[in-house]
């Protein structure tokens, strides 16, 4: 008997300033670096039989280009849009346009922070939002996305 494995492909995107994780403001965002988070996602991905392609950008257009390129290449998107969560109609339109199942994640609980962080342009085009659990927001988000897709 032969076993056929079908890897689910997930694009993991991080938005502006998240490259500073672990280097600034540990009281708000913790001490883990983005590399630590990506390593934890990679380990989980292996146990969930999926691949994760991970990237971070401080530039809105670059994030949008990567979302466009995901069409036909990826099965879903896990994204922490950073501050673009609260400002970017363009990012929201890109996610809506490719229509790939998308999970929005945040390290901090955006709903118990400043009021300008309470609104997300991304949430209405995402299948769900996970906020406030640090690195676990990403890990829970990946699990939820894989469960949704399979
Ligand atoms: O809690 C989150 O994950 C956020 O997406 C983080 C964004 C913030 O604008 C969102 O409202 C919530 C900010 C990311 C900035 O990351 C830094 C990391 C270390 C030092 C300074 C900023």
PDB file of C-alpha atoms and ligand atoms in Angstrom:
ATOM      1  CA  UNK A   1       0.000   0.000   0.000  1.00  0.00           C
ATOM      2  CA  UNK A   2       1.334   3.461  -0.805  1.00  0.00           C
ATOM      3  CA  UNK A   3       0.712   6.550   1.246  1.00  0.00           C
ATOM      4  CA  UNK A   4      -0.111   9.813  -0.495  1.00  0.00           C
ATOM      5  CA  UNK A   5       0.715  12.909   1.525  1.00  0.00           C
ATOM      6  CA  UNK A   6      -0.896  16.191   0.611  1.00  0.00           C
ATOM      7  CA  UNK A   7       0.900  19.195   2.057  1.00  0.00           C
ATOM      8  CA  UNK A   8      -1.244  22.229   2.718  1.00  0.00           C
ATOM      9  CA  UNK A   9       0.626  25.428   1.848  1.00  0.00           C
ATOM     10  CA  UNK A  10       0.320  28.445   4.113  1.00  0.00           C
ATOM     11  CA  UNK A  11       1.720  31.921   3.544  1.00  0.00           C
ATOM     12  CA  UNK A  12       2.656  33.595   6.849  1.00  0.00           C
ATOM     13  CA  UNK A  13       2.987  37.380   6.634  1.00  0.00           C
ATOM     14  CA  UNK A  14       4.119  39.885   9.249  1.00  0.00           C
ATOM     15  CA  UNK A  15       3.655  43.604   8.803  1.00  0.00           C
ATOM     16  CA  UNK A  16       5.504  46.744   9.841  1.00  0.00           C
ATOM     17  CA  UNK A  17       7.842  46.896  12.831  1.00  0.00           C
ATOM     18  CA  UNK A  18       7.408  43.229  13.712  1.00  0.00           C
ATOM     19  CA  UNK A  19      11.072  42.772  12.730  1.00  0.00           C
ATOM     20  CA  UNK A  20      11.800  44.594  16.028  1.00  0.00           C
ATOM     21  CA  UNK A  21      10.197  41.895  18.178  1.00  0.00           C
ATOM     22  CA  UNK A  22      12.332  40.905  21.129  1.00  0.00           C
ATOM     23  CA  UNK A  23      14.542  43.964  20.654  1.00  0.00           C
ATOM     24  CA  UNK A  24      12.183  46.791  21.750  1.00  0.00           C
ATOM     25  CA  UNK A  25       9.073  47.166  23.997  1.00  0.00           C
ATOM     26  CA  UNK A  26       9.217  43.678  25.608  1.00  0.00           C
ATOM     27  CA  UNK A  27       6.549  44.780  28.122  1.00  0.00           C
ATOM     28  CA  UNK A  28       4.023  44.995  25.271  1.00  0.00           C
ATOM     29  CA  UNK A  29       5.218  42.416  22.744  1.00  0.00           C
ATOM     30  CA  UNK A  30       7.293  39.969  24.809  1.00  0.00           C
ATOM     31  CA  UNK A  31      10.871  38.825  24.489  1.00  0.00           C
ATOM     32  CA  UNK A  32      10.569  36.396  21.590  1.00  0.00           C
ATOM     33  CA  UNK A  33      12.032  37.521  18.277  1.00  0.00           C
ATOM     34  CA  UNK A  34      10.301  37.126  14.935  1.00  0.00           C
ATOM     35  CA  UNK A  35      12.825  34.360  14.183  1.00  0.00           C
ATOM     36  CA  UNK A  36      11.672  32.557  17.361  1.00  0.00           C
ATOM     37  CA  UNK A  37       8.028  32.819  16.262  1.00  0.00           C
ATOM     38  CA  UNK A  38       8.864  31.576  12.779  1.00  0.00           C
ATOM     39  CA  UNK A  39      10.792  28.623  14.248  1.00  0.00           C
ATOM     40  CA  UNK A  40       7.787  27.703  16.436  1.00  0.00           C
ATOM     41  CA  UNK A  41       5.501  27.900  13.381  1.00  0.00           C
ATOM     42  CA  UNK A  42       7.897  25.741  11.369  1.00  0.00           C
ATOM     43  CA  UNK A  43       7.892  23.066  14.095  1.00  0.00           C
ATOM     44  CA  UNK A  44       4.098  23.085  14.312  1.00  0.00           C
ATOM     45  CA  UNK A  45       3.762  23.033  10.520  1.00  0.00           C
ATOM     46  CA  UNK A  46       5.773  19.812  10.359  1.00  0.00           C
ATOM     47  CA  UNK A  47       3.421  18.121  12.837  1.00  0.00           C
ATOM     48  CA  UNK A  48       0.366  19.413  10.921  1.00  0.00           C
ATOM     49  CA  UNK A  49       1.714  18.214   7.564  1.00  0.00           C
ATOM     50  CA  UNK A  50       1.771  21.667   6.054  1.00  0.00           C
ATOM     51  CA  UNK A  51       4.377  24.014   4.631  1.00  0.00           C
ATOM     52  CA  UNK A  52       4.801  27.595   5.808  1.00  0.00           C
ATOM     53  CA  UNK A  53       6.371  30.290   3.635  1.00  0.00           C
ATOM     54  CA  UNK A  54       7.162  33.205   5.950  1.00  0.00           C
ATOM     55  CA  UNK A  55       7.952  36.836   5.234  1.00  0.00           C
ATOM     56  CA  UNK A  56       7.913  40.227   6.939  1.00  0.00           C
ATOM     57  CA  UNK A  57       7.787  43.670   5.389  1.00  0.00           C
ATOM     58  CA  UNK A  58       7.549  47.263   6.558  1.00  0.00           C
ATOM     59  CA  UNK A  59       6.018  48.189   3.183  1.00  0.00           C
ATOM     60  CA  UNK A  60       2.304  47.953   2.436  1.00  0.00           C
ATOM     61  CA  UNK A  61       2.810  47.387  -1.298  1.00  0.00           C
ATOM     62  CA  UNK A  62       5.244  44.539  -0.745  1.00  0.00           C
ATOM     63  CA  UNK A  63       2.751  42.747   1.513  1.00  0.00           C
ATOM     64  CA  UNK A  64       0.091  43.262  -1.166  1.00  0.00           C
ATOM     65  CA  UNK A  65       2.401  41.876  -3.883  1.00  0.00           C
ATOM     66  CA  UNK A  66       3.034  38.743  -1.790  1.00  0.00           C
ATOM     67  CA  UNK A  67      -0.723  38.274  -1.264  1.00  0.00           C
ATOM     68  CA  UNK A  68      -1.297  38.504  -5.038  1.00  0.00           C
ATOM     69  CA  UNK A  69       1.517  36.016  -5.693  1.00  0.00           C
ATOM     70  CA  UNK A  70      -0.098  33.551  -3.268  1.00  0.00           C
ATOM     71  CA  UNK A  71      -2.938  32.957  -5.719  1.00  0.00           C
ATOM     72  CA  UNK A  72      -2.564  29.414  -7.089  1.00  0.00           C
ATOM     73  CA  UNK A  73       0.580  28.891  -4.976  1.00  0.00           C
ATOM     74  CA  UNK A  74      -0.802  28.797  -1.428  1.00  0.00           C
ATOM     75  CA  UNK A  75      -3.907  27.366   0.226  1.00  0.00           C
ATOM     76  CA  UNK A  76      -4.301  29.966   2.963  1.00  0.00           C
ATOM     77  CA  UNK A  77      -2.798  33.022   4.624  1.00  0.00           C
ATOM     78  CA  UNK A  78      -1.868  33.654   8.266  1.00  0.00           C
ATOM     79  CA  UNK A  79      -1.207  37.350   8.757  1.00  0.00           C
ATOM     80  CA  UNK A  80      -0.254  39.761  11.485  1.00  0.00           C
ATOM     81  CA  UNK A  81      -0.757  43.001   9.563  1.00  0.00           C
ATOM     82  CA  UNK A  82       0.688  45.099  12.409  1.00  0.00           C
ATOM     83  CA  UNK A  83      -0.529  48.693  12.339  1.00  0.00           C
ATOM     84  CA  UNK A  84      -1.867  48.205   8.781  1.00  0.00           C
ATOM     85  CA  UNK A  85      -4.675  46.291  10.517  1.00  0.00           C
ATOM     86  CA  UNK A  86      -6.150  49.639  11.508  1.00  0.00           C
ATOM     87  CA  UNK A  87      -5.371  51.683   8.399  1.00  0.00           C
ATOM     88  CA  UNK A  88      -5.148  49.646   5.219  1.00  0.00           C
ATOM     89  CA  UNK A  89      -8.110  49.347   2.892  1.00  0.00           C
ATOM     90  CA  UNK A  90      -5.574  48.272   0.233  1.00  0.00           C
ATOM     91  CA  UNK A  91      -4.441  45.249   2.270  1.00  0.00           C
ATOM     92  CA  UNK A  92      -8.050  44.304   2.926  1.00  0.00           C
ATOM     93  CA  UNK A  93      -8.872  44.584  -0.799  1.00  0.00           C
ATOM     94  CA  UNK A  94      -5.893  42.357  -1.687  1.00  0.00           C
ATOM     95  CA  UNK A  95      -7.048  39.644   0.726  1.00  0.00           C
ATOM     96  CA  UNK A  96     -10.613  39.901  -0.563  1.00  0.00           C
ATOM     97  CA  UNK A  97      -9.382  39.784  -4.179  1.00  0.00           C
ATOM     98  CA  UNK A  98      -7.363  36.575  -3.867  1.00  0.00           C
ATOM     99  CA  UNK A  99     -10.138  35.022  -1.743  1.00  0.00           C
ATOM    100  CA  UNK A 100      -7.732  32.696   0.058  1.00  0.00           C
ATOM    101  CA  UNK A 101      -8.867  31.682   3.560  1.00  0.00           C
ATOM    102  CA  UNK A 102      -7.066  34.100   5.859  1.00  0.00           C
ATOM    103  CA  UNK A 103      -6.571  34.193   9.627  1.00  0.00           C
ATOM    104  CA  UNK A 104      -5.628  37.502  11.285  1.00  0.00           C
ATOM    105  CA  UNK A 105      -3.431  37.240  14.368  1.00  0.00           C
ATOM    106  CA  UNK A 106      -2.084  39.694  16.940  1.00  0.00           C
ATOM    107  CA  UNK A 107       0.385  39.251  19.757  1.00  0.00           C
ATOM    108  CA  UNK A 108      -1.376  41.768  21.991  1.00  0.00           C
ATOM    109  CA  UNK A 109      -5.101  42.011  22.706  1.00  0.00           C
ATOM    110  CA  UNK A 110      -5.950  44.885  20.364  1.00  0.00           C
ATOM    111  CA  UNK A 111      -9.374  45.270  22.015  1.00  0.00           C
ATOM    112  CA  UNK A 112      -7.970  46.231  25.393  1.00  0.00           C
ATOM    113  CA  UNK A 113      -5.502  48.756  23.988  1.00  0.00           C
ATOM    114  CA  UNK A 114      -6.021  52.271  22.556  1.00  0.00           C
ATOM    115  CA  UNK A 115      -9.380  52.764  20.817  1.00  0.00           C
ATOM    116  CA  UNK A 116      -7.694  53.292  17.416  1.00  0.00           C
ATOM    117  CA  UNK A 117      -6.553  49.651  17.598  1.00  0.00           C
ATOM    118  CA  UNK A 118     -10.066  48.313  18.167  1.00  0.00           C
ATOM    119  CA  UNK A 119     -11.073  48.497  14.519  1.00  0.00           C
ATOM    120  CA  UNK A 120      -9.628  46.067  11.995  1.00  0.00           C
ATOM    121  CA  UNK A 121     -10.031  46.556   8.247  1.00  0.00           C
ATOM    122  CA  UNK A 122      -8.857  42.959   7.851  1.00  0.00           C
ATOM    123  CA  UNK A 123     -11.299  41.142  10.155  1.00  0.00           C
ATOM    124  CA  UNK A 124     -14.305  41.298   7.776  1.00  0.00           C
ATOM    125  CA  UNK A 125     -12.332  39.513   5.029  1.00  0.00           C
ATOM    126  CA  UNK A 126     -10.697  36.986   7.373  1.00  0.00           C
ATOM    127  CA  UNK A 127     -12.228  33.707   8.493  1.00  0.00           C
ATOM    128  CA  UNK A 128     -11.273  34.714  12.035  1.00  0.00           C
ATOM    129  CA  UNK A 129      -9.081  36.816  14.302  1.00  0.00           C
ATOM    130  CA  UNK A 130      -6.920  35.657  17.250  1.00  0.00           C
ATOM    131  CA  UNK A 131      -5.581  38.399  19.480  1.00  0.00           C
ATOM    132  CA  UNK A 132      -3.768  38.597  22.787  1.00  0.00           C
ATOM    133  CA  UNK A 133      -1.940  35.298  23.204  1.00  0.00           C
ATOM    134  CA  UNK A 134       1.565  36.240  22.128  1.00  0.00           C
ATOM    135  CA  UNK A 135       3.246  33.553  20.034  1.00  0.00           C
ATOM    136  CA  UNK A 136       0.271  31.288  20.757  1.00  0.00           C
ATOM    137  CA  UNK A 137      -1.905  33.591  18.626  1.00  0.00           C
ATOM    138  CA  UNK A 138       0.156  32.455  15.628  1.00  0.00           C
ATOM    139  CA  UNK A 139       0.165  28.776  16.652  1.00  0.00           C
ATOM    140  CA  UNK A 140      -3.584  28.753  17.341  1.00  0.00           C
ATOM    141  CA  UNK A 141      -4.138  30.612  14.083  1.00  0.00           C
ATOM    142  CA  UNK A 142      -2.177  28.043  12.091  1.00  0.00           C
ATOM    143  CA  UNK A 143      -4.094  25.179  13.723  1.00  0.00           C
ATOM    144  CA  UNK A 144      -7.424  26.893  13.014  1.00  0.00           C
ATOM    145  CA  UNK A 145      -6.490  27.548   9.392  1.00  0.00           C
ATOM    146  CA  UNK A 146      -5.378  23.958   8.787  1.00  0.00           C
ATOM    147  CA  UNK A 147      -8.546  22.626  10.436  1.00  0.00           C
ATOM    148  CA  UNK A 148     -10.632  24.946   8.267  1.00  0.00           C
ATOM    149  CA  UNK A 149      -8.852  23.817   5.089  1.00  0.00           C
ATOM    150  CA  UNK A 150      -8.935  20.058   5.710  1.00  0.00           C
TER     151      UNK A 150
HETATM  152  O1  LIG B   1      -0.356  42.953  18.747  1.00  0.00           O
HETATM  153  C1  LIG B   1      -0.008  42.878  17.577  1.00  0.00           C
HETATM  154  O2  LIG B   1       0.442  41.844  17.073  1.00  0.00           O
HETATM  155  C2  LIG B   1      -0.063  44.130  16.688  1.00  0.00           C
HETATM  156  O3  LIG B   1      -0.389  43.703  15.372  1.00  0.00           O
HETATM  157  C3  LIG B   1       1.302  44.746  16.731  1.00  0.00           C
HETATM  158  C4  LIG B   1       1.369  46.064  15.979  1.00  0.00           C
HETATM  159  C5  LIG B   1       0.280  47.008  16.442  1.00  0.00           C
HETATM  160  O4  LIG B   1       0.292  48.193  15.647  1.00  0.00           O
HETATM  161  C6  LIG B   1      -1.102  46.364  16.346  1.00  0.00           C
HETATM  162  O5  LIG B   1      -2.045  47.280  16.843  1.00  0.00           O
HETATM  163  C7  LIG B   1      -1.147  45.097  17.153  1.00  0.00           C
HETATM  164  C8  LIG B   1       2.723  46.757  16.206  1.00  0.00           C
HETATM  165  C9  LIG B   1       3.896  45.908  15.912  1.00  0.00           C
HETATM  166  C10 LIG B   1       5.102  46.644  16.395  1.00  0.00           C
HETATM  167  O6  LIG B   1       6.026  45.703  16.842  1.00  0.00           O
HETATM  168  C11 LIG B   1       7.025  46.147  17.637  1.00  0.00           C
HETATM  169  C12 LIG B   1       7.820  45.197  18.201  1.00  0.00           C
HETATM  170  C13 LIG B   1       8.846  45.571  19.031  1.00  0.00           C
HETATM  171  C14 LIG B   1       9.069  46.906  19.261  1.00  0.00           C
HETATM  172  C15 LIG B   1       8.283  47.875  18.690  1.00  0.00           C
HETATM  173  C16 LIG B   1       7.250  47.488  17.863  1.00  0.00           C
END
